[in-house]
Amino acid sequence: MSDAKQSGEAPSPGVVEPSAEKSTFATLAVQLFVIPLAVVLFCVALAGLFMWLTAERKGLDDYLGALRASSGEQRTRQAQYLLNYIQDSKRWQGIFDVTAQISADREQFLAKNPHAVTDIVQVFEESKGQDLKTRRYLALVLGLLGDREAVGPLREGLDDGDAETIKNCLWALGRLDDEESVPRIIELTHNDEQSVRLMAVYVLGSMTSPAAQGVLEASLNDPDELVKWNAAFGLASKGNAAAWDVLARLLDKEYVDRVTQLMPKEGRPLAENIQRYRVAAVMWVAKLDPSRATPLLEKMSTSEPDLRVRNAVIQQLNNLRHK
């Protein structure tokens, strides 16, 4: 190697070495893209932090205050906000899924907000005959809160002319396990509205009143399939074998698909709910009459196209074989 090369001879004019080219590109990239992007991200983060620090954090008192101070459509919206606040607070996982932990949280919630039920009941009563949607929402709220102070107003709500309000009051009274409402609930199993009959049957199925069983047996002949299915589940939960035929039909997917398609679109259950009905039917036939259920379940274990239902079938068969 020559002495010139060892001393670091400069390159010929007009020729850029690869290392210098990379260095120039990296500098331009930092100046044109990285630094501006970093500035933008910093500004966005700063704005987000400011919004978070200044955001309004509403609690129950805020929602109740807004509800009391509003009227008309605004009151309806505030009632819906209150319902959403309660449902989204993680104290309740949904209308039909209540656990002991949720119940404990509810009691703690009511202890911290002792005036909540009284205030909501007041607005619920004020809304009668004036604001249907507010009354509907608040019936659900009172059911979720589960305080017996609401029983009287909810019973009165069963005489409303609005089917949706009646349905929500029925559900709330079921949550409150109000056995004294049973005679009125029985009357509503003959209501012209399918949704009211369905909820009345559902609630009776969860109650211990001896009068409920005869009514549920009669509801097995209801013209609506969903009412029949809920009546069958209610009877099965009480160990009543009268539910068997309806439950056995629920095991037949072709039958279920056929009757489901005949239901009006507005009241047609979602596919996953139909699936839940069938899974529940698998469980109840196995409990009601294992000897009759076994051959049906064995056939389904190889022919049932719905995998979730088939898994439920296999599980029940395993349970029956190990008894």
mmCIF file of C-alpha atoms in Angstrom:
data_model
loop_
_atom_site.group_PDB
_atom_site.id
_atom_site.type_symbol
_atom_site.label_atom_id
_atom_site.label_comp_id
_atom_site.label_asym_id
_atom_site.label_seq_id
_atom_site.Cartn_x
_atom_site.Cartn_y
_atom_site.Cartn_z
ATOM 1 C CA MET A 1 0.000 0.000 0.000
ATOM 2 C CA SER A 2 1.348 3.503 -0.937
ATOM 3 C CA ASP A 3 2.171 6.231 1.546
ATOM 4 C CA ALA A 4 -0.578 8.428 0.056
ATOM 5 C CA LYS A 5 -3.263 5.858 0.829
ATOM 6 C CA GLN A 6 -1.993 5.332 4.336
ATOM 7 C CA SER A 7 -2.203 9.063 5.058
ATOM 8 C CA GLY A 8 -5.833 9.233 3.982
ATOM 9 C CA GLU A 9 -5.647 10.633 0.448
ATOM 10 C CA ALA A 10 -8.696 12.696 -0.516
ATOM 11 C CA PRO A 11 -11.012 11.213 -3.132
ATOM 12 C CA SER A 12 -11.234 12.530 -6.650
ATOM 13 C CA PRO A 13 -13.502 15.577 -7.166
ATOM 14 C CA GLY A 14 -17.185 14.697 -7.970
ATOM 15 C CA VAL A 15 -17.041 11.263 -6.393
ATOM 16 C CA VAL A 16 -18.967 10.671 -3.098
ATOM 17 C CA GLU A 17 -17.971 7.754 -0.951
ATOM 18 C CA PRO A 18 -20.810 5.396 0.182
ATOM 19 C CA SER A 19 -20.387 6.266 3.876
ATOM 20 C CA ALA A 20 -20.776 9.978 3.180
ATOM 21 C CA GLU A 21 -23.905 9.365 1.088
ATOM 22 C CA LYS A 22 -25.549 7.416 3.924
ATOM 23 C CA SER A 23 -24.672 10.112 6.417
ATOM 24 C CA THR A 24 -26.227 12.815 4.227
ATOM 25 C CA PHE A 25 -29.454 10.790 3.750
ATOM 26 C CA ALA A 26 -29.770 10.115 7.490
ATOM 27 C CA THR A 27 -29.354 13.823 8.264
ATOM 28 C CA LEU A 28 -32.041 14.792 5.749
ATOM 29 C CA ALA A 29 -34.424 12.110 7.094
ATOM 30 C CA VAL A 30 -34.029 13.407 10.634
ATOM 31 C CA GLN A 31 -34.552 17.034 9.566
ATOM 32 C CA LEU A 32 -37.486 16.439 7.205
ATOM 33 C CA PHE A 33 -39.408 13.605 8.883
ATOM 34 C CA VAL A 34 -38.336 12.509 12.344
ATOM 35 C CA ILE A 35 -38.135 15.918 14.044
ATOM 36 C CA PRO A 36 -41.470 17.241 12.623
ATOM 37 C CA LEU A 37 -43.178 13.954 13.510
ATOM 38 C CA ALA A 38 -41.817 14.100 17.049
ATOM 39 C CA VAL A 39 -43.119 17.674 17.398
ATOM 40 C CA VAL A 40 -46.581 16.646 16.177
ATOM 41 C CA LEU A 41 -46.729 13.661 18.532
ATOM 42 C CA PHE A 42 -45.640 15.831 21.434
ATOM 43 C CA CYS A 43 -48.380 18.359 20.666
ATOM 44 C CA VAL A 44 -51.018 15.619 20.395
ATOM 45 C CA ALA A 45 -49.884 14.076 23.693
ATOM 46 C CA LEU A 46 -49.915 17.488 25.366
ATOM 47 C CA ALA A 47 -53.424 18.210 24.096
ATOM 48 C CA GLY A 48 -54.607 14.768 25.245
ATOM 49 C CA LEU A 49 -53.128 15.320 28.687
ATOM 50 C CA PHE A 50 -54.822 18.696 28.938
ATOM 51 C CA MET A 51 -58.191 17.232 27.901
ATOM 52 C CA TRP A 52 -57.806 14.414 30.416
ATOM 53 C CA LEU A 53 -56.946 16.828 33.215
ATOM 54 C CA THR A 54 -59.861 19.136 32.430
ATOM 55 C CA ALA A 55 -62.414 16.444 31.460
ATOM 56 C CA GLU A 56 -65.633 16.354 33.455
ATOM 57 C CA ARG A 57 -65.813 13.267 35.625
ATOM 58 C CA LYS A 58 -69.469 12.546 36.241
ATOM 59 C CA GLY A 59 -70.741 10.495 39.120
ATOM 60 C CA LEU A 60 -74.201 9.324 40.100
ATOM 61 C CA ASP A 61 -75.119 12.663 41.678
ATOM 62 C CA ASP A 62 -74.279 14.462 38.427
ATOM 63 C CA TYR A 63 -76.517 12.155 36.394
ATOM 64 C CA LEU A 64 -79.352 12.388 38.915
ATOM 65 C CA GLY A 65 -79.066 16.174 39.043
ATOM 66 C CA ALA A 66 -79.218 16.422 35.256
ATOM 67 C CA LEU A 67 -82.215 14.071 35.227
ATOM 68 C CA ARG A 68 -84.149 16.110 37.781
ATOM 69 C CA ALA A 69 -83.346 19.414 36.079
ATOM 70 C CA SER A 70 -84.396 18.312 32.582
ATOM 71 C CA SER A 71 -87.683 17.688 30.802
ATOM 72 C CA GLY A 72 -89.036 16.346 27.527
ATOM 73 C CA GLU A 73 -86.533 14.836 25.128
ATOM 74 C CA GLN A 74 -83.655 16.092 27.257
ATOM 75 C CA ARG A 75 -84.971 14.134 30.247
ATOM 76 C CA THR A 76 -85.231 11.024 28.073
ATOM 77 C CA ARG A 77 -81.576 11.393 27.105
ATOM 78 C CA GLN A 78 -80.547 11.924 30.717
ATOM 79 C CA ALA A 79 -82.454 8.787 31.760
ATOM 80 C CA GLN A 80 -80.613 6.843 29.082
ATOM 81 C CA TYR A 81 -77.270 8.278 30.224
ATOM 82 C CA LEU A 82 -78.064 7.173 33.776
ATOM 83 C CA LEU A 83 -78.884 3.654 32.592
ATOM 84 C CA ASN A 84 -75.669 3.510 30.558
ATOM 85 C CA TYR A 85 -73.647 4.800 33.511
ATOM 86 C CA ILE A 86 -74.952 2.034 35.744
ATOM 87 C CA GLN A 87 -74.556 -0.725 33.158
ATOM 88 C CA ASP A 88 -71.085 0.422 32.099
ATOM 89 C CA SER A 89 -69.812 0.813 35.644
ATOM 90 C CA LYS A 90 -68.846 -2.892 35.830
ATOM 91 C CA ARG A 91 -70.997 -3.263 38.933
ATOM 92 C CA TRP A 92 -73.464 -5.181 36.773
ATOM 93 C CA GLN A 93 -72.414 -7.401 33.859
ATOM 94 C CA GLY A 94 -75.763 -7.291 32.070
ATOM 95 C CA ILE A 95 -79.439 -7.675 32.715
ATOM 96 C CA PHE A 96 -79.543 -11.462 32.934
ATOM 97 C CA ASP A 97 -76.125 -12.123 34.526
ATOM 98 C CA VAL A 98 -76.073 -11.313 38.223
ATOM 99 C CA THR A 99 -73.502 -12.882 40.536
ATOM 100 C CA ALA A 100 -72.945 -12.704 44.268
ATOM 101 C CA GLN A 101 -70.031 -10.325 43.728
ATOM 102 C CA ILE A 102 -72.194 -7.989 41.685
ATOM 103 C CA SER A 103 -74.836 -8.107 44.405
ATOM 104 C CA ALA A 104 -72.223 -7.147 46.989
ATOM 105 C CA ASP A 105 -71.077 -4.272 44.797
ATOM 106 C CA ARG A 106 -74.687 -3.129 44.412
ATOM 107 C CA GLU A 107 -75.159 -3.015 48.177
ATOM 108 C CA GLN A 108 -71.974 -1.015 48.539
ATOM 109 C CA PHE A 109 -73.127 1.313 45.781
ATOM 110 C CA LEU A 110 -76.477 1.919 47.491
ATOM 111 C CA ALA A 111 -74.726 2.489 50.819
ATOM 112 C CA LYS A 112 -72.648 5.239 49.225
ATOM 113 C CA ASN A 113 -75.694 6.731 47.441
ATOM 114 C CA PRO A 114 -78.609 6.288 49.883
ATOM 115 C CA HIS A 115 -80.783 8.857 48.089
ATOM 116 C CA ALA A 116 -80.428 7.342 44.607
ATOM 117 C CA VAL A 117 -83.514 5.104 44.592
ATOM 118 C CA THR A 118 -85.771 7.799 46.092
ATOM 119 C CA ASP A 119 -84.702 10.325 43.475
ATOM 120 C CA ILE A 120 -85.114 7.908 40.586
ATOM 121 C CA VAL A 121 -88.522 6.728 41.816
ATOM 122 C CA GLN A 122 -89.661 10.354 41.953
ATOM 123 C CA VAL A 123 -88.708 10.993 38.340
ATOM 124 C CA PHE A 124 -90.154 7.612 37.320
ATOM 125 C CA GLU A 125 -93.521 8.574 38.791
ATOM 126 C CA GLU A 126 -93.409 12.083 37.327
ATOM 127 C CA SER A 127 -92.863 10.600 33.876
ATOM 128 C CA LYS A 128 -96.099 8.570 33.909
ATOM 129 C CA GLY A 129 -98.280 9.503 30.963
ATOM 130 C CA GLN A 130 -95.806 12.154 29.835
ATOM 131 C CA ASP A 131 -92.482 10.637 28.866
ATOM 132 C CA LEU A 132 -92.587 6.997 27.786
ATOM 133 C CA LYS A 133 -88.905 6.558 27.030
ATOM 134 C CA THR A 134 -87.767 8.029 30.348
ATOM 135 C CA ARG A 135 -90.151 5.720 32.183
ATOM 136 C CA ARG A 136 -88.878 2.707 30.239
ATOM 137 C CA TYR A 137 -85.230 3.452 31.002
ATOM 138 C CA LEU A 138 -85.831 4.167 34.669
ATOM 139 C CA ALA A 139 -87.767 0.914 35.153
ATOM 140 C CA LEU A 140 -84.588 -0.898 34.099
ATOM 141 C CA VAL A 141 -82.464 1.310 36.341
ATOM 142 C CA LEU A 142 -84.673 0.493 39.339
ATOM 143 C CA GLY A 143 -84.412 -3.194 38.533
ATOM 144 C CA LEU A 144 -80.637 -2.958 38.381
ATOM 145 C CA LEU A 145 -80.487 -1.105 41.692
ATOM 146 C CA GLY A 146 -82.692 -3.808 43.220
ATOM 147 C CA ASP A 147 -84.067 -1.798 46.150
ATOM 148 C CA ARG A 148 -87.538 -2.698 47.427
ATOM 149 C CA GLU A 149 -88.468 0.957 47.729
ATOM 150 C CA ALA A 150 -89.175 0.713 44.013
ATOM 151 C CA VAL A 151 -91.660 -2.191 44.268
ATOM 152 C CA GLY A 152 -94.826 -0.068 44.595
ATOM 153 C CA PRO A 153 -94.111 2.232 41.640
ATOM 154 C CA LEU A 154 -93.014 -0.724 39.506
ATOM 155 C CA ARG A 155 -96.261 -2.564 40.270
ATOM 156 C CA GLU A 156 -98.174 0.517 39.161
ATOM 157 C CA GLY A 157 -96.094 0.470 35.993
ATOM 158 C CA LEU A 158 -97.681 -2.875 35.074
ATOM 159 C CA ASP A 159 -100.873 -0.939 34.350
ATOM 160 C CA ASP A 160 -99.211 1.422 31.884
ATOM 161 C CA GLY A 161 -100.511 1.461 28.345
ATOM 162 C CA ASP A 162 -97.019 1.113 26.912
ATOM 163 C CA ALA A 163 -95.923 -2.492 26.319
ATOM 164 C CA GLU A 164 -92.220 -1.661 26.608
ATOM 165 C CA THR A 165 -92.704 -0.039 30.021
ATOM 166 C CA ILE A 166 -94.777 -2.996 31.229
ATOM 167 C CA LYS A 167 -92.080 -5.404 30.042
ATOM 168 C CA ASN A 168 -89.330 -3.468 31.824
ATOM 169 C CA CYS A 169 -91.370 -3.247 35.033
ATOM 170 C CA LEU A 170 -91.963 -6.995 34.872
ATOM 171 C CA TRP A 171 -88.262 -7.642 34.561
ATOM 172 C CA ALA A 172 -87.486 -5.284 37.456
ATOM 173 C CA LEU A 173 -90.067 -6.944 39.721
ATOM 174 C CA GLY A 174 -88.556 -10.299 38.819
ATOM 175 C CA ARG A 175 -85.147 -8.988 39.875
ATOM 176 C CA LEU A 176 -86.736 -7.878 43.143
ATOM 177 C CA ASP A 177 -88.371 -11.319 43.540
ATOM 178 C CA ASP A 178 -91.695 -9.674 44.367
ATOM 179 C CA GLU A 179 -93.990 -12.645 44.972
ATOM 180 C CA GLU A 180 -96.926 -10.372 45.799
ATOM 181 C CA SER A 181 -96.958 -9.284 42.161
ATOM 182 C CA VAL A 182 -97.558 -12.851 40.939
ATOM 183 C CA PRO A 183 -101.364 -12.512 40.422
ATOM 184 C CA ARG A 184 -100.867 -9.456 38.208
ATOM 185 C CA ILE A 185 -97.974 -11.101 36.377
ATOM 186 C CA ILE A 186 -100.181 -14.133 35.702
ATOM 187 C CA GLU A 187 -102.772 -11.849 34.122
ATOM 188 C CA LEU A 188 -100.105 -10.460 31.812
ATOM 189 C CA THR A 189 -99.359 -13.930 30.412
ATOM 190 C CA HIS A 190 -102.583 -13.358 28.420
ATOM 191 C CA ASN A 191 -101.608 -9.901 27.165
ATOM 192 C CA ASP A 192 -102.048 -9.193 23.453
ATOM 193 C CA GLU A 193 -98.403 -8.127 23.135
ATOM 194 C CA GLN A 194 -95.982 -11.004 22.597
ATOM 195 C CA SER A 195 -93.115 -9.176 24.334
ATOM 196 C CA VAL A 196 -95.229 -8.715 27.483
ATOM 197 C CA ARG A 197 -96.305 -12.374 27.569
ATOM 198 C CA LEU A 198 -92.711 -13.454 27.010
ATOM 199 C CA MET A 199 -91.385 -11.397 29.909
ATOM 200 C CA ALA A 200 -94.274 -12.412 32.191
ATOM 201 C CA VAL A 201 -93.516 -16.086 31.521
ATOM 202 C CA TYR A 202 -89.790 -15.534 31.989
ATOM 203 C CA VAL A 203 -90.344 -13.837 35.363
ATOM 204 C CA LEU A 204 -92.787 -16.496 36.580
ATOM 205 C CA GLY A 205 -90.213 -19.122 35.742
ATOM 206 C CA SER A 206 -87.801 -17.510 38.205
ATOM 207 C CA MET A 207 -90.344 -17.288 41.035
ATOM 208 C CA THR A 208 -91.209 -19.916 43.634
ATOM 209 C CA SER A 209 -94.966 -19.267 43.789
ATOM 210 C CA PRO A 210 -96.959 -22.537 43.448
ATOM 211 C CA ALA A 211 -99.427 -20.695 41.229
ATOM 212 C CA ALA A 212 -96.740 -20.171 38.600
ATOM 213 C CA GLN A 213 -96.499 -23.803 37.483
ATOM 214 C CA GLY A 214 -100.060 -24.128 36.183
ATOM 215 C CA VAL A 215 -99.736 -20.872 34.277
ATOM 216 C CA LEU A 216 -96.413 -21.935 32.760
ATOM 217 C CA GLU A 217 -97.967 -25.238 31.664
ATOM 218 C CA ALA A 218 -100.746 -23.303 29.926
ATOM 219 C CA SER A 219 -98.137 -21.079 28.251
ATOM 220 C CA LEU A 220 -96.643 -24.147 26.569
ATOM 221 C CA ASN A 221 -99.575 -23.738 24.157
ATOM 222 C CA ASP A 222 -98.933 -20.057 23.475
ATOM 223 C CA PRO A 223 -99.046 -19.179 19.752
ATOM 224 C CA ASP A 224 -95.530 -17.708 19.997
ATOM 225 C CA GLU A 225 -92.587 -20.102 19.999
ATOM 226 C CA LEU A 226 -90.365 -17.916 22.204
ATOM 227 C CA VAL A 227 -93.065 -17.801 24.873
ATOM 228 C CA LYS A 228 -93.332 -21.601 24.710
ATOM 229 C CA TRP A 229 -89.574 -22.030 25.042
ATOM 230 C CA ASN A 230 -89.340 -19.728 28.054
ATOM 231 C CA ALA A 231 -92.296 -21.463 29.686
ATOM 232 C CA ALA A 232 -90.535 -24.789 29.185
ATOM 233 C CA PHE A 233 -87.318 -23.510 30.757
ATOM 234 C CA GLY A 234 -89.262 -22.158 33.723
ATOM 235 C CA LEU A 235 -90.996 -25.509 34.236
ATOM 236 C CA ALA A 236 -87.769 -27.456 33.794
ATOM 237 C CA SER A 237 -86.079 -25.367 36.472
ATOM 238 C CA LYS A 238 -88.866 -26.500 38.811
ATOM 239 C CA GLY A 239 -88.451 -30.162 37.806
ATOM 240 C CA ASN A 240 -91.770 -30.251 35.950
ATOM 241 C CA ALA A 241 -91.741 -32.924 33.224
ATOM 242 C CA ALA A 242 -94.462 -31.111 31.280
ATOM 243 C CA ALA A 243 -91.630 -29.141 29.668
ATOM 244 C CA TRP A 244 -90.167 -32.223 27.961
ATOM 245 C CA ASP A 245 -91.902 -32.094 24.567
ATOM 246 C CA VAL A 246 -91.083 -28.437 23.924
ATOM 247 C CA LEU A 247 -87.483 -28.916 25.024
ATOM 248 C CA ALA A 248 -87.093 -32.004 22.842
ATOM 249 C CA ARG A 249 -88.296 -30.019 19.819
ATOM 250 C CA LEU A 250 -85.626 -27.441 20.545
ATOM 251 C CA LEU A 251 -83.028 -30.149 19.970
ATOM 252 C CA ASP A 252 -84.147 -30.370 16.340
ATOM 253 C CA LYS A 253 -82.155 -27.710 14.488
ATOM 254 C CA GLU A 254 -84.255 -27.940 11.322
ATOM 255 C CA TYR A 255 -87.409 -27.254 13.317
ATOM 256 C CA VAL A 256 -85.787 -24.340 15.153
ATOM 257 C CA ASP A 257 -84.460 -22.800 11.939
ATOM 258 C CA ARG A 258 -87.864 -23.146 10.289
ATOM 259 C CA VAL A 259 -89.891 -21.512 13.058
ATOM 260 C CA THR A 260 -87.256 -18.820 13.551
ATOM 261 C CA GLN A 261 -87.542 -17.744 9.914
ATOM 262 C CA LEU A 262 -91.300 -17.376 10.373
ATOM 263 C CA MET A 263 -90.840 -14.930 13.258
ATOM 264 C CA PRO A 264 -91.175 -11.207 12.495
ATOM 265 C CA LYS A 265 -87.791 -9.573 11.969
ATOM 266 C CA GLU A 266 -88.406 -7.026 14.741
ATOM 267 C CA GLY A 267 -88.850 -9.718 17.372
ATOM 268 C CA ARG A 268 -86.574 -12.386 15.935
ATOM 269 C CA PRO A 269 -83.806 -13.399 18.365
ATOM 270 C CA LEU A 270 -80.192 -13.221 17.295
ATOM 271 C CA ALA A 271 -78.541 -16.404 16.080
ATOM 272 C CA GLU A 272 -76.378 -16.607 19.219
ATOM 273 C CA ASN A 273 -79.496 -16.380 21.399
ATOM 274 C CA ILE A 274 -81.120 -19.229 19.484
ATOM 275 C CA GLN A 275 -77.925 -21.171 20.089
ATOM 276 C CA ARG A 276 -78.177 -20.439 23.827
ATOM 277 C CA TYR A 277 -81.772 -21.685 23.846
ATOM 278 C CA ARG A 278 -80.683 -24.971 22.319
ATOM 279 C CA VAL A 279 -77.707 -25.391 24.665
ATOM 280 C CA ALA A 280 -80.060 -24.820 27.610
ATOM 281 C CA ALA A 281 -82.512 -27.367 26.176
ATOM 282 C CA VAL A 282 -79.704 -29.961 26.032
ATOM 283 C CA MET A 283 -78.978 -29.404 29.719
ATOM 284 C CA TRP A 284 -82.602 -29.519 30.831
ATOM 285 C CA VAL A 285 -83.650 -32.682 28.950
ATOM 286 C CA ALA A 286 -80.689 -34.475 30.523
ATOM 287 C CA LYS A 287 -81.795 -33.354 33.978
ATOM 288 C CA LEU A 288 -85.524 -33.962 33.506
ATOM 289 C CA ASP A 289 -85.372 -37.500 32.159
ATOM 290 C CA PRO A 290 -81.913 -39.020 31.634
ATOM 291 C CA SER A 291 -83.244 -42.297 30.183
ATOM 292 C CA ARG A 292 -85.257 -40.544 27.470
ATOM 293 C CA ALA A 293 -82.568 -37.969 26.859
ATOM 294 C CA THR A 294 -79.672 -40.378 26.322
ATOM 295 C CA PRO A 295 -80.682 -41.780 22.889
ATOM 296 C CA LEU A 296 -81.541 -38.270 21.633
ATOM 297 C CA LEU A 297 -78.211 -36.895 22.780
ATOM 298 C CA GLU A 298 -76.262 -39.834 21.392
ATOM 299 C CA LYS A 299 -77.750 -39.199 17.963
ATOM 300 C CA MET A 300 -76.983 -35.477 18.227
ATOM 301 C CA SER A 301 -73.389 -36.160 19.260
ATOM 302 C CA THR A 302 -72.629 -37.278 15.699
ATOM 303 C CA SER A 303 -75.201 -35.401 13.615
ATOM 304 C CA GLU A 304 -75.580 -31.955 15.229
ATOM 305 C CA PRO A 305 -74.081 -29.323 12.869
ATOM 306 C CA ASP A 306 -73.760 -26.573 15.497
ATOM 307 C CA LEU A 307 -70.420 -27.194 17.226
ATOM 308 C CA ARG A 308 -71.319 -25.372 20.414
ATOM 309 C CA VAL A 309 -74.535 -27.359 20.783
ATOM 310 C CA ARG A 310 -72.701 -30.589 19.958
ATOM 311 C CA ASN A 311 -70.107 -29.859 22.646
ATOM 312 C CA ALA A 312 -72.916 -29.308 25.143
ATOM 313 C CA VAL A 313 -74.428 -32.642 24.083
ATOM 314 C CA ILE A 314 -71.123 -34.492 24.562
ATOM 315 C CA GLN A 315 -70.655 -32.885 27.978
ATOM 316 C CA GLN A 316 -74.122 -33.955 29.124
ATOM 317 C CA LEU A 317 -73.577 -37.478 27.831
ATOM 318 C CA ASN A 318 -70.328 -37.696 29.800
ATOM 319 C CA ASN A 319 -72.162 -36.470 32.903
ATOM 320 C CA LEU A 320 -74.888 -39.082 32.445
ATOM 321 C CA ARG A 321 -72.390 -41.900 31.939
ATOM 322 C CA HIS A 322 -70.540 -41.078 35.125
ATOM 323 C CA LYS A 323 -73.604 -41.009 37.331
#
